[in-house]
PDB file of C-alpha atoms in Angstrom:
ATOM      1  CA  UNK A   1       0.000   0.000   0.000  1.00 53.00           C
ATOM      2  CA  UNK A   2       1.431   3.384  -1.049  1.00 74.00           C
ATOM      3  CA  UNK A   3      -1.059   5.514   0.942  1.00 89.00           C
ATOM      4  CA  UNK A   4      -1.995   7.062  -2.382  1.00 93.00           C
ATOM      5  CA  UNK A   5      -4.720   9.611  -3.098  1.00 95.00           C
ATOM      6  CA  UNK A   6      -7.085   9.699  -6.065  1.00 96.00           C
ATOM      7  CA  UNK A   7      -7.919  13.219  -7.260  1.00 97.00           C
ATOM      8  CA  UNK A   8     -10.797  12.939  -9.706  1.00 96.00           C
ATOM      9  CA  UNK A   9      -9.642   9.999 -11.853  1.00 94.00           C
ATOM     10  CA  UNK A  10      -5.887  10.444 -11.303  1.00 95.00           C
ATOM     11  CA  UNK A  11      -4.032   8.438  -8.652  1.00 94.00           C
ATOM     12  CA  UNK A  12      -0.921   9.935  -7.088  1.00 92.00           C
ATOM     13  CA  UNK A  13       1.057   6.687  -7.378  1.00 89.00           C
ATOM     14  CA  UNK A  14      -0.425   4.964 -10.430  1.00 86.00           C
ATOM     15  CA  UNK A  15      -0.372   8.100 -12.607  1.00 87.00           C
ATOM     16  CA  UNK A  16       2.375  10.289 -11.135  1.00 86.00           C
ATOM     17  CA  UNK A  17       4.555   8.025  -8.927  1.00 83.00           C
ATOM     18  CA  UNK A  18       4.223  10.401  -5.973  1.00 89.00           C
ATOM     19  CA  UNK A  19       5.118   9.063  -2.533  1.00 89.00           C
ATOM     20  CA  UNK A  20       3.584  10.850   0.491  1.00 93.00           C
ATOM     21  CA  UNK A  21       6.130  11.971   3.092  1.00 91.00           C
ATOM     22  CA  UNK A  22       3.703  10.790   5.785  1.00 91.00           C
ATOM     23  CA  UNK A  23       0.412   8.900   5.740  1.00 92.00           C
ATOM     24  CA  UNK A  24      -2.173  11.376   4.331  1.00 94.00           C
ATOM     25  CA  UNK A  25      -4.579  12.566   7.005  1.00 94.00           C
ATOM     26  CA  UNK A  26      -7.140  15.291   6.272  1.00 97.00           C
ATOM     27  CA  UNK A  27      -7.213  18.162   8.766  1.00 97.00           C
ATOM     28  CA  UNK A  28     -10.351  18.375  10.944  1.00 97.00           C
ATOM     29  CA  UNK A  29     -12.824  21.210  10.285  1.00 97.00           C
ATOM     30  CA  UNK A  30     -13.032  24.009  12.826  1.00 97.00           C
ATOM     31  CA  UNK A  31     -16.515  24.416  14.383  1.00 96.00           C
ATOM     32  CA  UNK A  32     -18.474  27.564  13.539  1.00 95.00           C
ATOM     33  CA  UNK A  33     -19.406  29.223  16.812  1.00 93.00           C
ATOM     34  CA  UNK A  34     -21.541  32.218  17.754  1.00 92.00           C
ATOM     35  CA  UNK A  35     -21.195  33.527  21.313  1.00 92.00           C
ATOM     36  CA  UNK A  36     -23.098  36.634  22.385  1.00 92.00           C
ATOM     37  CA  UNK A  37     -21.830  38.593  25.359  1.00 90.00           C
ATOM     38  CA  UNK A  38     -24.563  39.454  27.879  1.00 88.00           C
ATOM     39  CA  UNK A  39     -23.830  42.729  29.708  1.00 89.00           C
ATOM     40  CA  UNK A  40     -24.160  42.378  33.472  1.00 85.00           C
ATOM     41  CA  UNK A  41     -23.975  38.578  33.377  1.00 84.00           C
ATOM     42  CA  UNK A  42     -21.172  36.079  33.611  1.00 86.00           C
ATOM     43  CA  UNK A  43     -20.130  34.196  30.507  1.00 86.00           C
ATOM     44  CA  UNK A  44     -21.681  34.358  27.044  1.00 88.00           C
ATOM     45  CA  UNK A  45     -24.799  33.028  25.371  1.00 90.00           C
ATOM     46  CA  UNK A  46     -23.945  30.168  23.006  1.00 88.00           C
ATOM     47  CA  UNK A  47     -26.063  30.592  19.849  1.00 91.00           C
ATOM     48  CA  UNK A  48     -23.966  28.300  17.655  1.00 88.00           C
ATOM     49  CA  UNK A  49     -26.826  25.854  16.955  1.00 89.00           C
ATOM     50  CA  UNK A  50     -29.741  28.276  17.330  1.00 89.00           C
ATOM     51  CA  UNK A  51     -30.684  28.321  13.628  1.00 91.00           C
ATOM     52  CA  UNK A  52     -29.932  24.759  12.526  1.00 92.00           C
ATOM     53  CA  UNK A  53     -30.199  22.622  15.664  1.00 92.00           C
ATOM     54  CA  UNK A  54     -26.866  20.937  14.888  1.00 94.00           C
ATOM     55  CA  UNK A  55     -23.185  22.010  14.778  1.00 95.00           C
ATOM     56  CA  UNK A  56     -21.771  23.789  11.749  1.00 96.00           C
ATOM     57  CA  UNK A  57     -18.168  23.617  10.569  1.00 97.00           C
ATOM     58  CA  UNK A  58     -15.644  25.560   8.529  1.00 97.00           C
ATOM     59  CA  UNK A  59     -14.004  23.946   5.504  1.00 98.00           C
ATOM     60  CA  UNK A  60     -11.062  21.623   6.015  1.00 98.00           C
ATOM     61  CA  UNK A  61      -7.813  23.247   4.864  1.00 98.00           C
ATOM     62  CA  UNK A  62      -4.269  21.916   4.703  1.00 97.00           C
ATOM     63  CA  UNK A  63      -1.815  20.249   2.358  1.00 96.00           C
ATOM     64  CA  UNK A  64      -0.159  16.947   1.485  1.00 96.00           C
ATOM     65  CA  UNK A  65       3.568  16.737   0.819  1.00 94.00           C
ATOM     66  CA  UNK A  66       4.794  14.215  -1.743  1.00 92.00           C
ATOM     67  CA  UNK A  67       8.204  13.008  -2.858  1.00 87.00           C
ATOM     68  CA  UNK A  68       8.891  12.048  -6.454  1.00 81.00           C
ATOM     69  CA  UNK A  69      12.071  10.111  -7.140  1.00 69.00           C
ATOM     70  CA  UNK A  70      13.686  11.961 -10.018  1.00 61.00           C
ATOM     71  CA  UNK A  71      15.055   8.847 -11.727  1.00 62.00           C
ATOM     72  CA  UNK A  72      11.559   7.305 -11.570  1.00 60.00           C
ATOM     73  CA  UNK A  73       9.768  10.415 -12.801  1.00 57.00           C
ATOM     74  CA  UNK A  74      11.884  10.905 -15.893  1.00 55.00           C
ATOM     75  CA  UNK A  75      11.034   7.406 -17.150  1.00 58.00           C
ATOM     76  CA  UNK A  76       7.264   7.898 -16.860  1.00 60.00           C
ATOM     77  CA  UNK A  77       5.275   7.967 -20.134  1.00 56.00           C
ATOM     78  CA  UNK A  78       3.705  11.291 -19.108  1.00 52.00           C
ATOM     79  CA  UNK A  79       7.150  12.907 -19.034  1.00 49.00           C
ATOM     80  CA  UNK A  80       7.794  13.238 -22.738  1.00 41.00           C
ATOM     81  CA  UNK A  81      10.284  14.707 -23.440  1.00 39.00           C
ATOM     82  CA  UNK A  82      11.999  13.074 -20.487  1.00 46.00           C
ATOM     83  CA  UNK A  83      12.122  15.940 -17.999  1.00 60.00           C
ATOM     84  CA  UNK A  84      10.745  16.231 -14.482  1.00 69.00           C
ATOM     85  CA  UNK A  85       9.166  19.626 -15.106  1.00 72.00           C
ATOM     86  CA  UNK A  86       6.755  18.028 -17.575  1.00 77.00           C
ATOM     87  CA  UNK A  87       5.384  15.822 -14.802  1.00 80.00           C
ATOM     88  CA  UNK A  88       4.918  18.888 -12.616  1.00 83.00           C
ATOM     89  CA  UNK A  89       3.108  20.663 -15.450  1.00 86.00           C
ATOM     90  CA  UNK A  90       0.844  17.651 -15.950  1.00 88.00           C
ATOM     91  CA  UNK A  91      -0.105  17.671 -12.267  1.00 91.00           C
ATOM     92  CA  UNK A  92      -0.747  21.432 -12.258  1.00 92.00           C
ATOM     93  CA  UNK A  93      -2.797  21.330 -15.447  1.00 94.00           C
ATOM     94  CA  UNK A  94      -4.945  18.579 -14.000  1.00 95.00           C
ATOM     95  CA  UNK A  95      -5.767  19.854 -10.510  1.00 94.00           C
ATOM     96  CA  UNK A  96      -4.319  23.332  -9.798  1.00 95.00           C
ATOM     97  CA  UNK A  97      -7.206  25.596  -8.766  1.00 95.00           C
ATOM     98  CA  UNK A  98      -9.834  23.025  -9.740  1.00 96.00           C
ATOM     99  CA  UNK A  99     -12.731  21.512  -7.809  1.00 97.00           C
ATOM    100  CA  UNK A 100     -13.100  17.729  -7.724  1.00 97.00           C
ATOM    101  CA  UNK A 101     -13.494  14.698  -5.485  1.00 97.00           C
ATOM    102  CA  UNK A 102     -10.671  13.103  -3.522  1.00 97.00           C
ATOM    103  CA  UNK A 103     -10.460   9.536  -2.160  1.00 97.00           C
ATOM    104  CA  UNK A 104      -7.768   8.311   0.215  1.00 96.00           C
ATOM    105  CA  UNK A 105      -6.514   4.791  -0.495  1.00 94.00           C
ATOM    106  CA  UNK A 106      -6.690   4.168   3.269  1.00 92.00           C
ATOM    107  CA  UNK A 107     -10.379   5.218   3.398  1.00 93.00           C
ATOM    108  CA  UNK A 108     -11.875   4.131   0.082  1.00 92.00           C
ATOM    109  CA  UNK A 109     -15.497   4.054   1.275  1.00 92.00           C
ATOM    110  CA  UNK A 110     -15.691   7.865   1.402  1.00 96.00           C
ATOM    111  CA  UNK A 111     -14.819  10.823  -0.783  1.00 97.00           C
ATOM    112  CA  UNK A 112     -13.989  14.430   0.054  1.00 98.00           C
ATOM    113  CA  UNK A 113     -15.092  17.286  -2.202  1.00 97.00           C
ATOM    114  CA  UNK A 114     -13.275  20.561  -2.656  1.00 97.00           C
ATOM    115  CA  UNK A 115     -10.669  22.638  -4.501  1.00 98.00           C
ATOM    116  CA  UNK A 116      -6.992  21.792  -4.858  1.00 97.00           C
ATOM    117  CA  UNK A 117      -3.787  23.700  -5.545  1.00 96.00           C
ATOM    118  CA  UNK A 118      -0.127  22.954  -6.153  1.00 93.00           C
ATOM    119  CA  UNK A 119       1.338  25.037  -3.330  1.00 90.00           C
ATOM    120  CA  UNK A 120       5.054  24.483  -3.774  1.00 82.00           C
ATOM    121  CA  UNK A 121       7.652  22.578  -5.796  1.00 79.00           C
ATOM    122  CA  UNK A 122      11.142  21.988  -4.420  1.00 76.00           C
ATOM    123  CA  UNK A 123      13.742  20.342  -6.634  1.00 68.00           C
ATOM    124  CA  UNK A 124      16.581  18.134  -5.474  1.00 64.00           C
ATOM    125  CA  UNK A 125      19.323  15.951  -6.895  1.00 63.00           C
ATOM    126  CA  UNK A 126      17.813  12.619  -5.817  1.00 62.00           C
ATOM    127  CA  UNK A 127      14.171  13.577  -5.417  1.00 70.00           C
ATOM    128  CA  UNK A 128      11.804  16.504  -5.696  1.00 78.00           C
ATOM    129  CA  UNK A 129       9.045  17.552  -3.342  1.00 87.00           C
ATOM    130  CA  UNK A 130       5.530  18.662  -4.338  1.00 90.00           C
ATOM    131  CA  UNK A 131       2.961  20.082  -1.909  1.00 94.00           C
ATOM    132  CA  UNK A 132      -0.723  19.817  -2.862  1.00 96.00           C
ATOM    133  CA  UNK A 133      -3.063  22.039  -0.884  1.00 97.00           C
ATOM    134  CA  UNK A 134      -6.763  21.468  -0.294  1.00 98.00           C
ATOM    135  CA  UNK A 135      -9.875  23.378   0.733  1.00 98.00           C
ATOM    136  CA  UNK A 136     -12.558  20.757   1.372  1.00 98.00           C
ATOM    137  CA  UNK A 137     -16.144  20.571   2.551  1.00 97.00           C
ATOM    138  CA  UNK A 138     -16.280  19.644   6.260  1.00 97.00           C
ATOM    139  CA  UNK A 139     -17.954  16.252   5.783  1.00 98.00           C
ATOM    140  CA  UNK A 140     -16.719  13.263   3.838  1.00 97.00           C
ATOM    141  CA  UNK A 141     -19.416  11.380   1.931  1.00 96.00           C
ATOM    142  CA  UNK A 142     -20.061   7.731   1.204  1.00 94.00           C
ATOM    143  CA  UNK A 143     -18.920   6.714  -2.267  1.00 92.00           C
ATOM    144  CA  UNK A 144     -22.297   5.010  -2.727  1.00 89.00           C
ATOM    145  CA  UNK A 145     -25.779   6.336  -2.126  1.00 86.00           C
ATOM    146  CA  UNK A 146     -27.966   4.198   0.134  1.00 86.00           C
ATOM    147  CA  UNK A 147     -29.835   2.755  -2.862  1.00 81.00           C
ATOM    148  CA  UNK A 148     -26.787   2.135  -5.074  1.00 73.00           C
ATOM    149  CA  UNK A 149     -25.453  -1.304  -5.934  1.00 68.00           C
ATOM    150  CA  UNK A 150     -22.259  -1.903  -3.956  1.00 60.00           C
ATOM    151  CA  UNK A 151     -19.042  -3.205  -5.460  1.00 55.00           C
ATOM    152  CA  UNK A 152     -18.010  -5.882  -2.981  1.00 47.00           C
ATOM    153  CA  UNK A 153     -14.268  -5.329  -3.493  1.00 52.00           C
ATOM    154  CA  UNK A 154     -14.612  -1.889  -1.870  1.00 52.00           C
ATOM    155  CA  UNK A 155     -17.494  -2.623   0.522  1.00 52.00           C
ATOM    156  CA  UNK A 156     -16.655  -1.945   4.170  1.00 54.00           C
ATOM    157  CA  UNK A 157     -18.324  -4.678   6.223  1.00 49.00           C
ATOM    158  CA  UNK A 158     -17.877  -2.642   9.430  1.00 52.00           C
ATOM    159  CA  UNK A 159     -19.337   0.684   8.289  1.00 52.00           C
ATOM    160  CA  UNK A 160     -21.114  -0.036   4.979  1.00 52.00           C
ATOM    161  CA  UNK A 161     -24.902   0.221   4.856  1.00 55.00           C
ATOM    162  CA  UNK A 162     -27.181  -1.518   2.343  1.00 54.00           C
ATOM    163  CA  UNK A 163     -30.756  -0.260   2.341  1.00 59.00           C
ATOM    164  CA  UNK A 164     -32.513  -1.796  -0.634  1.00 61.00           C
ATOM    165  CA  UNK A 165     -35.857  -1.278   1.141  1.00 82.00           C
ATOM    166  CA  UNK A 166     -35.631   2.425   0.227  1.00 91.00           C
ATOM    167  CA  UNK A 167     -35.803   1.664  -3.520  1.00 90.00           C
ATOM    168  CA  UNK A 168     -39.105   1.497  -5.408  1.00 93.00           C
ATOM    169  CA  UNK A 169     -41.305   1.170  -2.338  1.00 94.00           C
ATOM    170  CA  UNK A 170     -44.898   0.303  -3.176  1.00 96.00           C
ATOM    171  CA  UNK A 171     -47.299   3.144  -2.433  1.00 96.00           C
ATOM    172  CA  UNK A 172     -51.078   2.785  -2.067  1.00 96.00           C
ATOM    173  CA  UNK A 173     -53.943   4.885  -0.751  1.00 97.00           C
ATOM    174  CA  UNK A 174     -53.352   3.318   2.674  1.00 97.00           C
ATOM    175  CA  UNK A 175     -50.711   5.355   4.515  1.00 96.00           C
ATOM    176  CA  UNK A 176     -47.506   3.464   5.239  1.00 96.00           C
ATOM    177  CA  UNK A 177     -44.324   4.579   6.982  1.00 96.00           C
ATOM    178  CA  UNK A 178     -40.639   3.826   7.247  1.00 96.00           C
ATOM    179  CA  UNK A 179     -38.353   4.843  10.130  1.00 96.00           C
ATOM    180  CA  UNK A 180     -34.651   5.385   9.503  1.00 96.00           C
ATOM    181  CA  UNK A 181     -32.300   5.142  12.461  1.00 95.00           C
ATOM    182  CA  UNK A 182     -29.081   7.098  12.903  1.00 94.00           C
ATOM    183  CA  UNK A 183     -27.043   4.108  11.688  1.00 92.00           C
ATOM    184  CA  UNK A 184     -28.692   4.526   8.281  1.00 93.00           C
ATOM    185  CA  UNK A 185     -28.938   8.317   8.232  1.00 94.00           C
ATOM    186  CA  UNK A 186     -25.262   8.879   9.023  1.00 93.00           C
ATOM    187  CA  UNK A 187     -23.742  11.699  11.056  1.00 95.00           C
ATOM    188  CA  UNK A 188     -24.093  14.592   8.608  1.00 96.00           C
ATOM    189  CA  UNK A 189     -27.294  16.565   8.009  1.00 96.00           C
ATOM    190  CA  UNK A 190     -28.564  15.665   4.560  1.00 96.00           C
ATOM    191  CA  UNK A 191     -31.613  16.391   2.409  1.00 96.00           C
ATOM    192  CA  UNK A 192     -32.705  13.155   0.702  1.00 96.00           C
ATOM    193  CA  UNK A 193     -33.625  12.891  -2.946  1.00 96.00           C
ATOM    194  CA  UNK A 194     -37.162  11.615  -3.516  1.00 97.00           C
ATOM    195  CA  UNK A 195     -38.092   9.834  -6.747  1.00 96.00           C
ATOM    196  CA  UNK A 196     -41.820   9.279  -7.192  1.00 96.00           C
ATOM    197  CA  UNK A 197     -44.233   7.836  -9.719  1.00 96.00           C
ATOM    198  CA  UNK A 198     -48.007   7.465  -9.421  1.00 96.00           C
ATOM    199  CA  UNK A 199     -50.676   6.081 -11.716  1.00 96.00           C
ATOM    200  CA  UNK A 200     -52.963   9.087 -11.121  1.00 94.00           C
ATOM    201  CA  UNK A 201     -50.195  11.509 -12.130  1.00 94.00           C
ATOM    202  CA  UNK A 202     -50.460  13.507  -8.911  1.00 94.00           C
ATOM    203  CA  UNK A 203     -47.338  12.166  -7.232  1.00 95.00           C
ATOM    204  CA  UNK A 204     -46.853  10.815  -3.718  1.00 97.00           C
ATOM    205  CA  UNK A 205     -47.985  12.565  -0.546  1.00 97.00           C
ATOM    206  CA  UNK A 206     -45.467  12.346   2.316  1.00 97.00           C
ATOM    207  CA  UNK A 207     -45.227  13.449   5.915  1.00 97.00           C
ATOM    208  CA  UNK A 208     -41.633  13.924   7.082  1.00 98.00           C
ATOM    209  CA  UNK A 209     -41.007  13.766  10.846  1.00 98.00           C
ATOM    210  CA  UNK A 210     -37.638  14.445  12.482  1.00 97.00           C
ATOM    211  CA  UNK A 211     -38.028  14.687  16.288  1.00 97.00           C
ATOM    212  CA  UNK A 212     -34.393  15.732  16.801  1.00 96.00           C
ATOM    213  CA  UNK A 213     -34.822  18.918  14.743  1.00 96.00           C
ATOM    214  CA  UNK A 214     -38.524  19.433  15.467  1.00 95.00           C
ATOM    215  CA  UNK A 215     -39.529  18.933  11.817  1.00 96.00           C
ATOM    216  CA  UNK A 216     -43.032  17.742  10.967  1.00 97.00           C
ATOM    217  CA  UNK A 217     -43.823  18.654   7.360  1.00 97.00           C
ATOM    218  CA  UNK A 218     -46.408  17.375   4.896  1.00 96.00           C
ATOM    219  CA  UNK A 219     -45.731  17.827   1.191  1.00 96.00           C
ATOM    220  CA  UNK A 220     -46.418  16.343  -2.215  1.00 96.00           C
ATOM    221  CA  UNK A 221     -43.611  14.709  -4.189  1.00 96.00           C
ATOM    222  CA  UNK A 222     -44.590  15.158  -7.848  1.00 96.00           C
ATOM    223  CA  UNK A 223     -43.829  12.458 -10.373  1.00 96.00           C
ATOM    224  CA  UNK A 224     -40.121  12.710 -11.011  1.00 95.00           C
ATOM    225  CA  UNK A 225     -37.219  13.672  -8.768  1.00 95.00           C
ATOM    226  CA  UNK A 226     -37.274  16.265  -5.993  1.00 94.00           C
ATOM    227  CA  UNK A 227     -35.116  17.499  -3.097  1.00 95.00           C
ATOM    228  CA  UNK A 228     -36.672  19.739  -0.435  1.00 95.00           C
ATOM    229  CA  UNK A 229     -34.300  21.807   1.777  1.00 95.00           C
ATOM    230  CA  UNK A 230     -36.888  21.748   4.585  1.00 95.00           C
ATOM    231  CA  UNK A 231     -36.645  17.958   4.882  1.00 97.00           C
ATOM    232  CA  UNK A 232     -33.397  17.381   6.757  1.00 97.00           C
ATOM    233  CA  UNK A 233     -32.197  13.993   7.969  1.00 96.00           C
ATOM    234  CA  UNK A 234     -30.146  14.239  11.149  1.00 96.00           C
ATOM    235  CA  UNK A 235     -30.186  12.809  14.649  1.00 95.00           C
ATOM    236  CA  UNK A 236     -31.588   9.665  16.223  1.00 95.00           C
ATOM    237  CA  UNK A 237     -34.320   8.814  13.714  1.00 96.00           C
ATOM    238  CA  UNK A 238     -36.535  10.090  10.918  1.00 97.00           C
ATOM    239  CA  UNK A 239     -39.979   8.711  10.044  1.00 97.00           C
ATOM    240  CA  UNK A 240     -41.504   9.188   6.598  1.00 97.00           C
ATOM    241  CA  UNK A 241     -45.202   8.495   6.012  1.00 98.00           C
ATOM    242  CA  UNK A 242     -46.327   8.080   2.401  1.00 97.00           C
ATOM    243  CA  UNK A 243     -49.490   7.461   0.344  1.00 97.00           C
ATOM    244  CA  UNK A 244     -51.190   8.328  -2.940  1.00 96.00           C
ATOM    245  CA  UNK A 245     -54.581   9.972  -3.428  1.00 95.00           C
ATOM    246  CA  UNK A 246     -55.726   7.231  -5.794  1.00 95.00           C
ATOM    247  CA  UNK A 247     -54.299   4.296  -7.699  1.00 96.00           C
ATOM    248  CA  UNK A 248     -50.782   3.126  -6.847  1.00 96.00           C
ATOM    249  CA  UNK A 249     -47.261   4.460  -6.972  1.00 96.00           C
ATOM    250  CA  UNK A 250     -43.567   3.948  -6.275  1.00 96.00           C
ATOM    251  CA  UNK A 251     -41.247   5.927  -4.010  1.00 96.00           C
ATOM    252  CA  UNK A 252     -37.459   5.876  -3.703  1.00 96.00           C
ATOM    253  CA  UNK A 253     -35.573   7.742  -0.971  1.00 95.00           C
ATOM    254  CA  UNK A 254     -31.898   8.236  -1.801  1.00 94.00           C
ATOM    255  CA  UNK A 255     -29.023  10.018  -0.045  1.00 94.00           C
ATOM    256  CA  UNK A 256     -25.373   9.612   0.858  1.00 93.00           C
ATOM    257  CA  UNK A 257     -24.146   9.097   4.378  1.00 94.00           C
ATOM    258  CA  UNK A 258     -21.757  11.735   5.620  1.00 96.00           C
ATOM    259  CA  UNK A 259     -19.421  11.861   8.576  1.00 95.00           C
ATOM    260  CA  UNK A 260     -16.530  13.924   9.871  1.00 95.00           C
TER     261      UNK A 260
END
């Protein structure tokens, strides 16, 4: 294992022969806080979760330092003509200042999303050093959505979740419900994608209940795909009630698990 990183569809070892100086670890995100000083009282009023009901975080920022053995780099097919600076140009042209996904070889079940830069390049007689900076969203996200088909070679049997019951659920005029626990929801607040079909053309009526955030909303999911920012999954459990006005229908609830 080379502790490699995949940026978009380029792998630091397979494509560029970069060797990390240390095992790549993404910096933690700093919490967003909001303290209000109360005159005449001790301490401050913590309003950090007043609007959302859950913690918010800054982006993750930092950099990875890689070594490239000069004798290895100059033999790579990408370096044509055979010069190290061509490899550096290839790396910069691919990711410098661009937004894409990143997957650590040591944590292949999740991806990070953000913008990357080539921060510095230091040459040397035996090897050169390249520093790649990052500005990432605070949460990492599951490579697969909860209704996707898993590839077993990358499935994590300790943390992976398979929830086929959320795909193409039968909907009738009799109200049914499904409760999702925190183990399925994940640790990041997320708005699920609803995909609905109904024989009467009116869509699927749902009631979305999240006790943790005090959400109890009724809405219609029209035939097609819809995401509603008011329907947030987070906390201990979420219950979704669903039915159609007449005829029958199908409902799929899809989202990715996120965690810090």
